[in-house]
Tab-separated table of N, CA and C in Angstrom:
chain	number	residue	atom	x	y	z
A	1	UNK	N	-13.427	4.961	12.974
A	1	UNK	CA	-12.935	4.366	11.754
A	1	UNK	C	-13.599	3.008	11.570
A	2	UNK	N	-13.686	2.619	10.316
A	2	UNK	CA	-14.291	1.335	9.975
A	2	UNK	C	-13.183	0.461	9.395
A	3	UNK	N	-12.858	-0.636	10.088
A	3	UNK	CA	-11.796	-1.550	9.698
A	3	UNK	C	-12.398	-2.772	9.016
A	4	UNK	N	-11.952	-3.065	7.803
A	4	UNK	CA	-12.420	-4.241	7.075
A	4	UNK	C	-11.199	-5.075	6.704
A	5	UNK	N	-11.094	-6.263	7.315
A	5	UNK	CA	-9.958	-7.122	6.998
A	5	UNK	C	-10.146	-7.704	5.607
A	6	UNK	N	-9.060	-7.752	4.839
A	6	UNK	CA	-9.104	-8.289	3.477
A	6	UNK	C	-8.892	-9.803	3.520
A	7	UNK	N	-8.883	-10.428	2.358
A	7	UNK	CA	-8.609	-11.871	2.294
A	7	UNK	C	-7.175	-12.188	2.700
A	8	UNK	N	-6.308	-11.152	2.729
A	8	UNK	CA	-4.921	-11.320	3.147
A	8	UNK	C	-4.833	-10.964	4.629
A	9	UNK	N	-4.700	-11.987	5.457
A	9	UNK	CA	-4.749	-11.799	6.910
A	9	UNK	C	-3.811	-10.690	7.386
A	10	UNK	N	-4.375	-9.776	8.165
A	10	UNK	CA	-3.605	-8.681	8.723
A	10	UNK	C	-3.637	-7.415	7.890
A	11	UNK	N	-4.108	-7.502	6.645
A	11	UNK	CA	-4.227	-6.326	5.773
A	11	UNK	C	-5.663	-5.810	5.871
A	12	UNK	N	-5.804	-4.505	6.083
A	12	UNK	CA	-7.119	-3.907	6.303
A	12	UNK	C	-7.371	-2.737	5.373
A	13	UNK	N	-8.610	-2.629	4.911
A	13	UNK	CA	-9.109	-1.402	4.302
A	13	UNK	C	-9.715	-0.612	5.449
A	14	UNK	N	-9.354	0.665	5.536
A	14	UNK	CA	-9.836	1.492	6.636
A	14	UNK	C	-10.572	2.695	6.051
A	15	UNK	N	-11.825	2.824	6.430
A	15	UNK	CA	-12.640	3.952	5.993
A	15	UNK	C	-12.878	4.897	7.159
A	16	UNK	N	-12.940	6.173	6.836
A	16	UNK	CA	-13.219	7.188	7.843
A	16	UNK	C	-14.708	7.124	8.187
A	17	UNK	N	-15.007	7.015	9.477
A	17	UNK	CA	-16.394	7.080	9.931
A	17	UNK	C	-16.755	8.566	9.995
A	18	UNK	N	-17.670	8.961	9.127
A	18	UNK	CA	-17.958	10.383	8.952
A	18	UNK	C	-19.094	10.862	9.853
A	19	UNK	N	-18.845	11.972	10.509
A	19	UNK	CA	-19.890	12.693	11.245
A	19	UNK	C	-20.184	13.915	10.377
A	20	UNK	N	-21.333	13.893	9.697
A	20	UNK	CA	-21.626	14.896	8.678
A	20	UNK	C	-22.622	15.943	9.159
A	21	UNK	N	-22.454	17.137	8.631
A	21	UNK	CA	-23.433	18.203	8.812
A	21	UNK	C	-23.336	19.135	7.604
A	22	UNK	N	-23.957	20.291	7.680
A	22	UNK	CA	-23.999	21.200	6.532
A	22	UNK	C	-22.612	21.713	6.111
A	23	UNK	N	-21.633	21.620	6.978
A	23	UNK	CA	-20.276	22.070	6.656
A	23	UNK	C	-19.489	21.040	5.876
A	24	UNK	N	-19.882	19.784	6.000
A	24	UNK	CA	-19.131	18.678	5.410
A	24	UNK	C	-19.113	17.524	6.379
A	25	UNK	N	-17.931	17.062	6.758
A	25	UNK	CA	-17.855	15.988	7.747
A	25	UNK	C	-16.586	16.109	8.568
A	26	UNK	N	-16.590	15.370	9.682
A	26	UNK	CA	-15.430	15.238	10.547
A	26	UNK	C	-15.232	13.745	10.766
A	27	UNK	N	-13.993	13.316	10.850
A	27	UNK	CA	-13.702	11.913	11.134
A	27	UNK	C	-12.227	11.749	11.449
A	28	UNK	N	-11.878	10.615	11.997
A	28	UNK	CA	-10.482	10.319	12.324
A	28	UNK	C	-9.869	9.474	11.211
A	29	UNK	N	-8.640	9.809	10.862
A	29	UNK	CA	-7.902	8.980	9.913
A	29	UNK	C	-6.850	8.135	10.629
A	30	UNK	N	-6.671	8.403	11.912
A	30	UNK	CA	-5.747	7.600	12.703
A	30	UNK	C	-6.102	7.761	14.172
A	31	UNK	N	-6.150	6.644	14.890
A	31	UNK	CA	-6.347	6.648	16.334
A	31	UNK	C	-5.598	5.434	16.886
A	32	UNK	N	-4.562	5.675	17.641
A	32	UNK	CA	-3.750	4.592	18.187
A	32	UNK	C	-4.608	3.574	18.924
A	33	UNK	N	-5.562	4.036	19.720
A	33	UNK	CA	-6.404	3.106	20.484
A	33	UNK	C	-7.200	2.181	19.570
A	34	UNK	N	-7.766	2.727	18.495
A	34	UNK	CA	-8.541	1.889	17.578
A	34	UNK	C	-7.640	0.907	16.831
A	35	UNK	N	-6.461	1.343	16.431
A	35	UNK	CA	-5.521	0.434	15.777
A	35	UNK	C	-5.093	-0.669	16.746
A	36	UNK	N	-4.848	-0.313	18.000
A	36	UNK	CA	-4.478	-1.296	19.017
A	36	UNK	C	-5.566	-2.358	19.194
A	37	UNK	N	-6.829	-1.959	19.118
A	37	UNK	CA	-7.937	-2.917	19.258
A	37	UNK	C	-7.862	-4.035	18.230
A	38	UNK	N	-7.301	-3.745	17.057
A	38	UNK	CA	-7.173	-4.750	15.995
A	38	UNK	C	-5.791	-5.397	15.981
A	39	UNK	N	-4.952	-5.037	16.948
A	39	UNK	CA	-3.607	-5.600	17.022
A	39	UNK	C	-2.684	-5.085	15.932
A	40	UNK	N	-2.942	-3.873	15.436
A	40	UNK	CA	-2.152	-3.322	14.345
A	40	UNK	C	-0.972	-2.518	14.872
A	41	UNK	N	0.096	-2.506	14.104
A	41	UNK	CA	1.322	-1.812	14.480
A	41	UNK	C	1.085	-0.304	14.445
A	42	UNK	N	1.359	0.387	15.539
A	42	UNK	CA	1.141	1.836	15.632
A	42	UNK	C	2.447	2.613	15.806
A	43	UNK	N	3.565	1.961	15.595
A	43	UNK	CA	4.869	2.586	15.803
A	43	UNK	C	5.306	3.376	14.556
A	44	UNK	N	4.567	4.417	14.210
A	44	UNK	CA	4.884	5.223	13.026
A	44	UNK	C	6.127	6.062	13.311
A	45	UNK	N	7.144	5.914	12.432
A	45	UNK	CA	8.393	6.652	12.621
A	45	UNK	C	8.685	7.600	11.471
A	46	UNK	N	7.940	7.472	10.377
A	46	UNK	CA	8.236	8.281	9.197
A	46	UNK	C	6.974	8.391	8.356
A	47	UNK	N	6.778	9.535	7.707
A	47	UNK	CA	5.678	9.711	6.759
A	47	UNK	C	6.276	10.100	5.419
A	48	UNK	N	5.884	9.383	4.373
A	48	UNK	CA	6.411	9.609	3.025
A	48	UNK	C	5.324	10.181	2.134
A	49	UNK	N	5.726	10.980	1.159
A	49	UNK	CA	4.810	11.541	0.179
A	49	UNK	C	5.337	11.196	-1.211
A	50	UNK	N	4.442	10.737	-2.079
A	50	UNK	CA	4.792	10.449	-3.456
A	50	UNK	C	3.891	11.295	-4.351
A	51	UNK	N	4.499	12.149	-5.180
A	51	UNK	CA	3.741	12.948	-6.138
A	51	UNK	C	4.012	12.401	-7.529
A	52	UNK	N	2.959	12.257	-8.305
A	52	UNK	CA	3.051	11.612	-9.608
A	52	UNK	C	2.375	12.491	-10.656
A	53	UNK	N	3.148	12.962	-11.621
A	53	UNK	CA	2.658	13.938	-12.590
A	53	UNK	C	1.610	13.397	-13.552
A	54	UNK	N	1.794	12.144	-14.004
A	54	UNK	CA	0.892	11.680	-15.057
A	54	UNK	C	0.100	10.429	-14.672
A	55	UNK	N	-1.105	10.358	-15.222
A	55	UNK	CA	-1.955	9.171	-15.082
A	55	UNK	C	-1.197	7.983	-15.677
A	56	UNK	N	-1.246	6.867	-14.997
A	56	UNK	CA	-0.574	5.675	-15.492
A	56	UNK	C	0.832	5.490	-14.959
A	57	UNK	N	1.234	6.318	-13.998
A	57	UNK	CA	2.535	6.124	-13.361
A	57	UNK	C	2.432	4.915	-12.432
A	58	UNK	N	3.356	3.988	-12.576
A	58	UNK	CA	3.361	2.802	-11.729
A	58	UNK	C	4.606	2.821	-10.854
A	59	UNK	N	4.391	2.609	-9.576
A	59	UNK	CA	5.494	2.472	-8.624
A	59	UNK	C	5.325	1.124	-7.928
A	60	UNK	N	6.372	0.324	-7.922
A	60	UNK	CA	6.283	-0.943	-7.202
A	60	UNK	C	6.974	-2.052	-7.953
A	61	UNK	N	7.003	-3.157	-7.304
A	61	UNK	CA	6.449	-3.589	-6.024
A	61	UNK	C	7.582	-3.579	-4.992
A	62	UNK	N	7.438	-2.796	-3.948
A	62	UNK	CA	8.525	-2.529	-3.007
A	62	UNK	C	8.219	-3.036	-1.594
A	63	UNK	N	9.295	-3.338	-0.875
A	63	UNK	CA	9.201	-3.695	0.544
A	63	UNK	C	10.591	-3.602	1.155
A	64	UNK	N	10.647	-3.692	2.474
A	64	UNK	CA	11.916	-3.800	3.179
A	64	UNK	C	11.932	-5.147	3.892
A	65	UNK	N	13.108	-5.777	3.917
A	65	UNK	CA	13.243	-7.086	4.535
A	65	UNK	C	13.598	-6.959	6.017
A	66	UNK	N	13.383	-8.036	6.730
A	66	UNK	CA	13.685	-8.120	8.152
A	66	UNK	C	15.189	-7.924	8.366
A	67	UNK	N	15.601	-7.278	9.393
A	67	UNK	CA	14.840	-6.806	10.552
A	67	UNK	C	14.267	-5.390	10.363
A	68	UNK	N	14.258	-4.905	9.127
A	68	UNK	CA	13.763	-3.553	8.855
A	68	UNK	C	12.420	-3.574	8.125
A	69	UNK	N	11.715	-4.705	8.208
A	69	UNK	CA	10.406	-4.815	7.573
A	69	UNK	C	9.470	-3.740	8.091
A	70	UNK	N	8.719	-3.147	7.186
A	70	UNK	CA	7.859	-2.032	7.585
A	70	UNK	C	6.388	-2.318	7.326
A	71	UNK	N	5.572	-1.759	8.185
A	71	UNK	CA	4.131	-1.715	8.003
A	71	UNK	C	3.824	-0.342	7.429
A	72	UNK	N	2.834	-0.267	6.521
A	72	UNK	CA	2.484	1.012	5.894
A	72	UNK	C	0.991	1.278	6.067
A	73	UNK	N	0.667	2.538	6.228
A	73	UNK	CA	-0.715	3.005	6.165
A	73	UNK	C	-0.757	3.978	4.991
A	74	UNK	N	-1.438	3.572	3.911
A	74	UNK	CA	-1.398	4.297	2.648
A	74	UNK	C	-2.712	5.045	2.427
A	75	UNK	N	-2.588	6.310	2.016
A	75	UNK	CA	-3.766	7.129	1.720
A	75	UNK	C	-3.458	8.022	0.530
A	76	UNK	N	-4.384	8.105	-0.404
A	76	UNK	CA	-4.253	8.999	-1.541
A	76	UNK	C	-4.812	10.357	-1.126
A	77	UNK	N	-4.010	11.400	-1.229
A	77	UNK	CA	-4.424	12.722	-0.771
A	77	UNK	C	-4.797	13.663	-1.913
A	78	UNK	N	-4.502	13.251	-3.135
A	78	UNK	CA	-4.900	14.013	-4.322
A	78	UNK	C	-4.995	13.052	-5.485
A	79	UNK	N	-6.091	13.080	-6.223
A	79	UNK	CA	-6.249	12.202	-7.369
A	79	UNK	C	-6.729	10.821	-6.955
A	80	UNK	N	-6.144	9.793	-7.574
A	80	UNK	CA	-6.556	8.428	-7.278
A	80	UNK	C	-5.496	7.424	-7.680
A	81	UNK	N	-5.483	6.291	-6.979
A	81	UNK	CA	-4.557	5.197	-7.294
A	81	UNK	C	-5.269	3.858	-7.223
A	82	UNK	N	-4.717	2.904	-7.930
A	82	UNK	CA	-5.063	1.501	-7.752
A	82	UNK	C	-3.901	0.936	-6.951
A	83	UNK	N	-4.140	0.654	-5.676
A	83	UNK	CA	-3.105	0.251	-4.733
A	83	UNK	C	-3.093	-1.276	-4.635
A	84	UNK	N	-1.919	-1.871	-4.746
A	84	UNK	CA	-1.791	-3.328	-4.763
A	84	UNK	C	-0.791	-3.780	-3.713
A	85	UNK	N	-1.149	-4.851	-3.011
A	85	UNK	CA	-0.217	-5.493	-2.087
A	85	UNK	C	-0.165	-6.987	-2.381
A	86	UNK	N	1.010	-7.570	-2.160
A	86	UNK	CA	1.231	-9.004	-2.365
A	86	UNK	C	1.767	-9.572	-1.056
A	87	UNK	N	1.143	-10.640	-0.584
A	87	UNK	CA	1.565	-11.304	0.648
A	87	UNK	C	2.807	-12.139	0.356
A	88	UNK	N	3.939	-11.733	0.927
A	88	UNK	CA	5.182	-12.469	0.718
A	88	UNK	C	5.719	-13.075	2.015
A	89	UNK	N	4.796	-13.354	2.933
A	89	UNK	CA	5.171	-14.046	4.166
A	89	UNK	C	5.184	-15.544	3.847
A	90	UNK	N	6.358	-16.180	3.839
A	90	UNK	CA	6.460	-17.580	3.401
A	90	UNK	C	5.548	-18.555	4.142
A	91	UNK	N	5.235	-18.284	5.397
A	91	UNK	CA	4.400	-19.200	6.174
A	91	UNK	C	2.918	-18.843	6.113
A	92	UNK	N	2.547	-17.894	5.283
A	92	UNK	CA	1.157	-17.446	5.197
A	92	UNK	C	0.328	-18.347	4.281
A	93	UNK	N	-0.931	-18.536	4.645
A	93	UNK	CA	-1.862	-19.300	3.799
A	93	UNK	C	-2.117	-18.603	2.465
A	94	UNK	N	-1.865	-17.293	2.416
A	94	UNK	CA	-2.112	-16.529	1.185
A	94	UNK	C	-0.801	-16.063	0.539
A	95	UNK	N	0.264	-16.814	0.766
A	95	UNK	CA	1.575	-16.504	0.186
A	95	UNK	C	1.458	-16.307	-1.323
A	96	UNK	N	1.976	-15.211	-1.832
A	96	UNK	CA	1.999	-14.791	-3.237
A	96	UNK	C	0.629	-14.341	-3.761
A	97	UNK	N	-0.385	-14.269	-2.904
A	97	UNK	CA	-1.677	-13.737	-3.357
A	97	UNK	C	-1.671	-12.220	-3.208
A	98	UNK	N	-2.523	-11.559	-3.972
A	98	UNK	CA	-2.542	-10.098	-3.990
A	98	UNK	C	-3.983	-9.595	-3.919
A	99	UNK	N	-4.091	-8.323	-3.538
A	99	UNK	CA	-5.357	-7.603	-3.640
A	99	UNK	C	-5.059	-6.221	-4.207
A	100	UNK	N	-6.063	-5.651	-4.848
A	100	UNK	CA	-5.979	-4.287	-5.348
A	100	UNK	C	-7.147	-3.494	-4.800
A	101	UNK	N	-6.884	-2.275	-4.372
A	101	UNK	CA	-7.902	-1.412	-3.773
A	101	UNK	C	-7.781	-0.028	-4.397
A	102	UNK	N	-8.903	0.533	-4.819
A	102	UNK	CA	-8.886	1.898	-5.325
A	102	UNK	C	-8.932	2.863	-4.147
A	103	UNK	N	-7.937	3.732	-4.097
A	103	UNK	CA	-7.873	4.772	-3.073
A	103	UNK	C	-7.933	6.114	-3.793
A	104	UNK	N	-8.853	6.975	-3.363
A	104	UNK	CA	-8.959	8.300	-3.964
A	104	UNK	C	-8.973	9.360	-2.871
A	105	UNK	N	-8.601	10.562	-3.256
A	105	UNK	CA	-8.649	11.672	-2.301
A	105	UNK	C	-10.074	11.890	-1.814
A	106	UNK	N	-11.047	11.718	-2.694
A	106	UNK	CA	-12.441	11.949	-2.319
A	106	UNK	C	-13.010	10.903	-1.359
A	107	UNK	N	-12.497	9.675	-1.424
A	107	UNK	CA	-13.048	8.609	-0.579
A	107	UNK	C	-12.465	8.613	0.831
A	108	UNK	N	-11.255	9.159	0.996
A	108	UNK	CA	-10.542	9.159	2.279
A	108	UNK	C	-10.218	7.736	2.756
A	109	UNK	N	-10.382	6.749	1.903
A	109	UNK	CA	-10.098	5.349	2.233
A	109	UNK	C	-8.594	5.142	2.343
A	110	UNK	N	-8.191	4.228	3.238
A	110	UNK	CA	-6.779	3.908	3.450
A	110	UNK	C	-6.570	2.402	3.363
A	111	UNK	N	-5.334	2.003	3.145
A	111	UNK	CA	-4.967	0.597	3.140
A	111	UNK	C	-3.846	0.393	4.144
A	112	UNK	N	-4.080	-0.540	5.078
A	112	UNK	CA	-3.081	-0.921	6.076
A	112	UNK	C	-2.331	-2.126	5.514
A	113	UNK	N	-1.027	-1.962	5.326
A	113	UNK	CA	-0.178	-2.974	4.700
A	113	UNK	C	0.774	-3.529	5.754
A	114	UNK	N	0.578	-4.775	6.173
A	114	UNK	CA	1.458	-5.347	7.207
A	114	UNK	C	2.875	-5.597	6.700
A	115	UNK	N	3.773	-5.758	7.639
A	115	UNK	CA	5.141	-6.172	7.330
A	115	UNK	C	5.090	-7.485	6.559
A	116	UNK	N	5.986	-7.646	5.592
A	116	UNK	CA	6.043	-8.881	4.819
A	116	UNK	C	5.243	-8.825	3.527
A	117	UNK	N	4.741	-7.646	3.175
A	117	UNK	CA	3.976	-7.464	1.942
A	117	UNK	C	4.736	-6.545	0.995
A	118	UNK	N	4.736	-6.891	-0.290
A	118	UNK	CA	5.227	-5.964	-1.311
A	118	UNK	C	4.082	-5.019	-1.645
A	119	UNK	N	4.431	-3.777	-1.981
A	119	UNK	CA	3.424	-2.740	-2.209
A	119	UNK	C	3.752	-1.953	-3.470
A	120	UNK	N	2.713	-1.619	-4.216
A	120	UNK	CA	2.881	-0.769	-5.383
A	120	UNK	C	1.555	-0.147	-5.760
A	121	UNK	N	1.594	0.842	-6.649
A	121	UNK	CA	0.344	1.458	-7.092
A	121	UNK	C	0.473	2.011	-8.498
A	122	UNK	N	-0.693	2.200	-9.120
A	122	UNK	CA	-0.830	2.779	-10.452
A	122	UNK	C	-1.722	4.003	-10.313
A	123	UNK	N	-1.251	5.153	-10.806
A	123	UNK	CA	-2.054	6.367	-10.672
A	123	UNK	C	-3.202	6.351	-11.678
A	124	UNK	N	-4.364	6.798	-11.215
A	124	UNK	CA	-5.575	6.829	-12.032
A	124	UNK	C	-5.844	8.214	-12.606
A	125	UNK	N	-5.093	9.213	-12.129
A	125	UNK	CA	-5.272	10.597	-12.570
A	125	UNK	C	-3.921	11.291	-12.631
A	126	UNK	N	-3.857	12.352	-13.423
A	126	UNK	CA	-2.680	13.218	-13.405
A	126	UNK	C	-2.579	13.870	-12.027
A	127	UNK	N	-1.380	14.278	-11.663
A	127	UNK	CA	-1.124	15.040	-10.433
A	127	UNK	C	-1.688	14.358	-9.187
A	128	UNK	N	-1.350	13.105	-9.035
A	128	UNK	CA	-1.805	12.312	-7.889
A	128	UNK	C	-0.746	12.309	-6.796
A	129	UNK	N	-1.211	12.484	-5.560
A	129	UNK	CA	-0.310	12.461	-4.405
A	129	UNK	C	-0.736	11.353	-3.443
A	130	UNK	N	0.245	10.672	-2.908
A	130	UNK	CA	0.016	9.564	-1.982
A	130	UNK	C	0.862	9.815	-0.738
A	131	UNK	N	0.263	9.600	0.424
A	131	UNK	CA	0.975	9.718	1.690
A	131	UNK	C	0.939	8.362	2.371
A	132	UNK	N	2.088	7.949	2.875
A	132	UNK	CA	2.064	6.721	3.656
A	132	UNK	C	2.945	6.851	4.882
A	133	UNK	N	2.360	6.389	5.987
A	133	UNK	CA	3.062	6.348	7.256
A	133	UNK	C	3.707	4.976	7.365
A	134	UNK	N	4.937	4.929	7.850
A	134	UNK	CA	5.654	3.661	7.939
A	134	UNK	C	6.216	3.457	9.338
A	135	UNK	N	6.427	2.193	9.687
A	135	UNK	CA	6.864	1.842	11.038
A	135	UNK	C	8.363	1.582	11.145
A	136	UNK	N	9.078	1.758	10.042
A	136	UNK	CA	10.542	1.632	10.055
A	136	UNK	C	11.125	2.766	9.228
A	137	UNK	N	12.311	3.203	9.595
A	137	UNK	CA	13.019	4.180	8.786
A	137	UNK	C	13.493	3.493	7.507
A	138	UNK	N	13.560	4.261	6.428
A	138	UNK	CA	14.059	3.697	5.182
A	138	UNK	C	15.488	3.199	5.394
A	139	UNK	N	15.739	1.959	4.977
A	139	UNK	CA	17.052	1.341	5.097
A	139	UNK	C	17.405	0.752	3.738
A	140	UNK	N	18.311	1.409	3.025
A	140	UNK	CA	18.639	1.010	1.653
A	140	UNK	C	19.072	-0.450	1.558
A	141	UNK	N	19.824	-0.931	2.539
A	141	UNK	CA	20.319	-2.310	2.484
A	141	UNK	C	19.199	-3.340	2.664
A	142	UNK	N	18.048	-2.917	3.157
A	142	UNK	CA	16.915	-3.830	3.359
A	142	UNK	C	15.883	-3.728	2.247
A	143	UNK	N	16.131	-2.862	1.262
A	143	UNK	CA	15.178	-2.670	0.174
A	143	UNK	C	15.081	-3.932	-0.673
A	144	UNK	N	13.859	-4.329	-0.970
A	144	UNK	CA	13.590	-5.483	-1.826
A	144	UNK	C	12.490	-5.067	-2.791
A	145	UNK	N	12.570	-5.523	-4.027
A	145	UNK	CA	11.553	-5.137	-5.003
A	145	UNK	C	11.338	-6.247	-6.021
A	146	UNK	N	10.138	-6.254	-6.572
A	146	UNK	CA	9.731	-7.260	-7.548
A	146	UNK	C	9.054	-6.555	-8.713
A	147	UNK	N	9.055	-7.191	-9.847
A	147	UNK	CA	8.430	-6.606	-11.034
A	147	UNK	C	6.920	-6.472	-10.838
A	148	UNK	N	6.397	-5.380	-11.336
A	148	UNK	CA	4.956	-5.101	-11.258
A	148	UNK	C	4.152	-6.093	-12.103
A	149	UNK	N	4.795	-6.677	-13.113
A	149	UNK	CA	4.123	-7.622	-14.011
A	149	UNK	C	4.659	-9.040	-13.848
A	150	UNK	N	5.172	-9.351	-12.663
A	150	UNK	CA	5.780	-10.654	-12.403
A	150	UNK	C	4.740	-11.764	-12.549
A	151	UNK	N	5.020	-12.789	-13.356
A	151	UNK	CA	4.065	-13.892	-13.522
A	151	UNK	C	3.828	-14.705	-12.246
A	152	UNK	N	4.718	-14.577	-11.260
A	152	UNK	CA	4.515	-15.292	-9.993
A	152	UNK	C	3.303	-14.749	-9.243
A	153	UNK	N	2.904	-13.509	-9.551
A	153	UNK	CA	1.782	-12.875	-8.843
A	153	UNK	C	0.542	-12.715	-9.720
A	154	UNK	N	0.721	-12.546	-11.028
A	154	UNK	CA	-0.399	-12.329	-11.960
A	154	UNK	C	-1.324	-11.198	-11.522
A	155	UNK	N	-0.751	-10.069	-11.176
A	155	UNK	CA	-1.551	-8.917	-10.768
A	155	UNK	C	-2.325	-8.397	-11.972
A	156	UNK	N	-3.598	-8.138	-11.772
A	156	UNK	CA	-4.458	-7.597	-12.827
A	156	UNK	C	-4.604	-6.090	-12.615
A	157	UNK	N	-3.739	-5.332	-13.273
A	157	UNK	CA	-3.802	-3.879	-13.199
A	157	UNK	C	-4.973	-3.405	-14.062
A	158	UNK	N	-5.597	-2.270	-13.728
A	158	UNK	CA	-6.763	-1.815	-14.489
A	158	UNK	C	-6.441	-1.387	-15.918
A	159	UNK	N	-5.195	-1.013	-16.188
A	159	UNK	CA	-4.754	-0.676	-17.537
A	159	UNK	C	-3.230	-0.706	-17.573
A	160	UNK	N	-2.679	-0.696	-18.770
A	160	UNK	CA	-1.234	-0.753	-18.955
A	160	UNK	C	-0.591	0.551	-18.453
A	161	UNK	N	0.467	0.463	-17.654
A	161	UNK	CA	1.126	1.679	-17.174
A	161	UNK	C	1.702	2.513	-18.321
A	162	UNK	N	1.699	3.829	-18.133
A	162	UNK	CA	2.298	4.751	-19.094
A	162	UNK	C	3.742	5.065	-18.721
A	163	UNK	N	4.058	4.959	-17.423
A	163	UNK	CA	5.394	5.319	-16.954
A	163	UNK	C	5.804	4.399	-15.807
A	164	UNK	N	6.898	3.683	-16.012
A	164	UNK	CA	7.508	2.842	-14.974
A	164	UNK	C	8.994	3.193	-14.982
A	165	UNK	N	9.556	3.479	-13.827
A	165	UNK	CA	10.965	3.859	-13.772
A	165	UNK	C	11.851	2.722	-14.283
A	166	UNK	N	13.029	3.094	-14.762
A	166	UNK	CA	13.988	2.088	-15.200
A	166	UNK	C	14.341	1.124	-14.081
A	167	UNK	N	14.447	1.655	-12.877
A	167	UNK	CA	14.758	0.814	-11.713
A	167	UNK	C	13.653	-0.225	-11.494
A	168	UNK	N	12.380	0.211	-11.561
A	168	UNK	CA	11.280	-0.735	-11.339
A	168	UNK	C	11.126	-1.732	-12.487
A	169	UNK	N	11.558	-1.366	-13.686
A	169	UNK	CA	11.508	-2.296	-14.819
A	169	UNK	C	12.615	-3.350	-14.746
A	170	UNK	N	13.680	-3.043	-14.006
A	170	UNK	CA	14.861	-3.910	-13.991
A	170	UNK	C	14.849	-4.983	-12.904
A	171	UNK	N	13.823	-5.015	-12.041
A	171	UNK	CA	13.819	-6.002	-10.968
A	171	UNK	C	13.760	-7.422	-11.535
A	172	UNK	N	14.513	-8.299	-10.908
A	172	UNK	CA	14.506	-9.711	-11.317
A	172	UNK	C	13.169	-10.340	-10.937
A	173	UNK	N	12.764	-11.374	-11.673
A	173	UNK	CA	11.529	-12.077	-11.324
A	173	UNK	C	11.601	-12.657	-9.902
A	174	UNK	N	10.444	-12.756	-9.274
A	174	UNK	CA	10.344	-13.267	-7.905
A	174	UNK	C	11.031	-14.626	-7.767
A	175	UNK	N	10.720	-15.533	-8.681
A	175	UNK	CA	11.259	-16.894	-8.573
A	175	UNK	C	12.788	-16.898	-8.641
A	176	UNK	N	13.387	-15.993	-9.412
A	176	UNK	CA	14.850	-15.908	-9.484
A	176	UNK	C	15.419	-15.387	-8.165
A	177	UNK	N	14.710	-14.487	-7.519
A	177	UNK	CA	15.200	-13.907	-6.278
A	177	UNK	C	15.134	-14.895	-5.117
A	178	UNK	N	14.078	-15.718	-5.063
A	178	UNK	CA	13.974	-16.642	-3.928
A	178	UNK	C	14.867	-17.876	-4.117
A	179	UNK	N	15.249	-18.182	-5.360
A	179	UNK	CA	16.097	-19.359	-5.586
A	179	UNK	C	17.580	-19.003	-5.512
A	180	UNK	N	17.869	-17.707	-5.415
A	180	UNK	CA	19.272	-17.273	-5.374
A	180	UNK	C	19.907	-17.514	-4.015
């Protein structure tokens, strides 16, 4: 695997190192030893799948709070997404900064999202599926979410979403949540 650290410390883009021949290619999408070499969390306890019927479906920005904070390894298994993470670690040099990465089924690219980051994505195609491995079990009481268009982050999505759930539209602004 090829690990590329992003401008957000601890967040990595991971590409499959391909061994190609006339049949196609072979590569690893996960290896505990390689993740350990980078000091990444390998305690995967759950794998989630998100299926999205229409292009422009937006999910986010979600996270779980401590002590149930989760690390995610995100991969698009069908179609494509614009995957976004926001660093919400208060002591981080990149606090409230974000990155966006295009993940497609054809690229096999993944995004490693450390604990303390909000995560969301916008589908680029109809019938898009996303799989993510997480290091904590879902805990409803630890769920935290922020608006996808929150001015505190100024995320530049590639286009206006066509579908955002009522729940994701109703999140309070970041600044209101931290001052409460």
